[in-house]
Tab-separated table of C-alpha atoms in Angstrom:
chain	number	residue	atom	x	y	z
A	22	GLY	CA	65.629	84.283	25.930
A	23	SER	CA	65.762	80.665	26.949
A	24	ALA	CA	68.770	78.413	26.557
A	25	MET	CA	66.606	76.228	24.355
A	26	ALA	CA	66.292	79.073	21.859
A	27	ALA	CA	70.094	79.069	21.619
A	28	VAL	CA	70.085	75.514	20.252
A	29	ARG	CA	70.252	75.697	16.473
A	30	ALA	CA	67.006	74.549	14.886
A	31	VAL	CA	68.770	73.117	11.850
A	32	GLU	CA	72.160	71.523	11.346
A	33	ILE	CA	72.400	69.821	7.962
A	34	ASP	CA	75.100	69.358	5.346
A	35	PRO	CA	75.332	72.209	2.824
A	36	GLU	CA	75.105	69.884	-0.169
A	37	GLY	CA	74.066	66.386	-1.218
A	38	THR	CA	71.590	63.719	-0.180
A	39	PHE	CA	71.786	62.379	3.343
A	40	LYS	CA	69.856	60.913	6.248
A	41	TYR	CA	68.126	63.198	8.711
A	42	ILE	CA	66.188	62.937	11.962
A	43	LEU	CA	63.589	65.108	13.650
A	44	VAL	CA	64.347	65.417	17.365
A	45	ARG	CA	62.167	66.768	20.162
A	46	LEU	CA	63.998	68.498	22.980
A	47	GLN	CA	62.266	68.700	26.303
A	48	ARG	CA	63.006	69.930	29.761
A	49	PRO	CA	62.826	66.971	32.135
A	50	GLY	CA	59.388	67.031	33.724
A	51	GLY	CA	57.748	68.602	30.690
A	52	GLY	CA	57.298	72.296	30.093
A	53	GLU	CA	59.375	73.813	27.354
A	54	GLN	CA	59.882	71.781	24.192
A	55	ARG	CA	61.274	72.313	20.737
A	56	ASP	CA	61.799	70.282	17.569
A	57	ILE	CA	65.126	70.358	15.745
A	58	VAL	CA	66.425	68.898	12.472
A	59	ARG	CA	69.791	67.181	12.177
A	60	GLY	CA	71.229	65.526	9.077
A	61	THR	CA	74.606	64.587	7.668
A	62	LYS	CA	76.275	62.422	5.050
A	63	ALA	CA	78.680	61.271	7.756
A	64	ALA	CA	75.876	59.163	9.255
A	65	GLU	CA	75.515	55.742	7.707
A	66	PHE	CA	72.427	55.066	9.842
A	67	HIS	CA	69.850	57.359	11.434
A	68	ASN	CA	70.830	56.297	14.945
A	69	HIS	CA	74.362	57.605	14.353
A	70	ILE	CA	72.890	61.108	14.164
A	71	PHE	CA	70.859	60.598	17.323
A	72	GLU	CA	73.870	59.176	19.184
A	73	LYS	CA	75.725	62.409	18.462
A	74	VAL	CA	72.883	64.821	19.265
A	75	ASN	CA	71.649	63.127	22.419
A	76	PRO	CA	74.757	63.588	24.642
A	77	GLU	CA	75.177	67.189	23.422
A	78	MET	CA	71.612	67.992	24.470
A	79	GLU	CA	71.829	66.066	27.746
A	80	LYS	CA	74.779	68.260	28.695
A	81	LEU	CA	72.506	71.270	28.197
A	82	GLY	CA	69.884	69.630	30.403
A	83	TYR	CA	67.410	68.419	27.782
A	84	GLU	CA	65.840	65.087	27.140
A	85	CYS	CA	65.832	64.031	23.490
A	86	LYS	CA	63.298	61.970	21.687
A	87	CYS	CA	63.648	61.001	18.037
A	88	LEU	CA	60.347	61.651	16.258
A	89	GLY	CA	61.418	59.808	13.121
A	90	GLY	CA	63.692	60.247	10.162
A	91	GLY	CA	64.046	60.373	6.440
A	92	LYS	CA	66.345	61.840	3.858
A	93	ILE	CA	67.173	65.352	2.752
A	94	GLU	CA	68.363	66.309	-0.706
A	95	HIS	CA	70.064	69.702	-0.433
A	96	ASN	CA	71.011	71.589	-3.592
A	97	SER	CA	72.603	74.875	-2.570
A	98	LYS	CA	73.132	75.981	-6.184
A	99	THR	CA	69.458	75.849	-7.145
A	100	LYS	CA	68.390	76.632	-3.550
A	101	LYS	CA	66.171	73.611	-3.290
A	102	ILE	CA	65.645	71.147	-0.474
A	103	ARG	CA	63.619	67.971	-0.833
A	104	VAL	CA	62.581	65.942	2.202
A	105	PHE	CA	61.564	62.318	1.630
A	106	GLY	CA	61.981	58.693	2.701
A	107	LEU	CA	61.960	57.224	6.166
A	108	SER	CA	64.093	55.701	8.892
A	109	THR	CA	63.913	51.934	9.361
A	110	GLY	CA	64.685	52.235	13.065
A	111	TYR	CA	62.762	55.378	14.009
A	112	GLY	CA	59.984	55.349	11.440
A	113	LYS	CA	59.038	58.243	9.179
A	114	ALA	CA	59.333	61.739	10.558
A	115	ASP	CA	56.478	64.140	9.879
A	116	HIS	CA	58.178	65.738	6.877
A	117	SER	CA	55.717	68.642	6.886
A	118	VAL	CA	57.025	69.619	10.339
A	119	THR	CA	60.610	69.277	9.099
A	120	VAL	CA	59.815	71.531	6.119
A	121	GLU	CA	58.373	74.237	8.401
A	122	ILE	CA	61.560	74.190	10.498
A	123	LEU	CA	63.762	74.294	7.372
A	124	LYS	CA	61.787	77.211	5.907
A	125	LYS	CA	62.647	79.385	8.905
A	126	GLU	CA	66.347	78.727	8.350
A	127	TYR	CA	66.436	78.677	4.523
A	128	THR	CA	64.048	81.537	3.829
A	129	ASP	CA	64.926	81.943	0.130
A	130	TYR	CA	64.741	78.228	-0.725
A	131	GLU	CA	62.106	76.144	-2.413
A	132	ILE	CA	61.448	73.348	0.077
A	133	THR	CA	59.245	70.361	-0.680
A	134	TRP	CA	58.512	66.954	0.797
A	135	SER	CA	56.992	63.665	-0.270
A	136	ASP	CA	56.602	60.101	0.969
A	137	ASP	CA	58.715	58.835	-1.921
A	138	LYS	CA	61.399	56.353	-0.949
A	139	LYS	CA	63.941	57.822	-3.399
């Protein structure tokens, strides 16, 4: 397997509503690429998440590009995740892509998205 496959597709807080970004990892010079989801309440702004992910991925030899952001509402009790909103700085992520990535990780969850701001 590739080293890229070893990078976790999803790292989000287990509970609450928080900002998230969709990030594309790429080998310099093209070739292999992969989209990952990162979100945390610790981030006041979307770029705080990117500023943490980017150096981690550069160490592994990947270039990172933020494809946009939004918010995630994660309810672990009811096993529901809602993806919505947008990032002022990065624009709106394609939430449908985010949902597909989340579904692989949270297989028994109900996961939805919308363009709602709240």
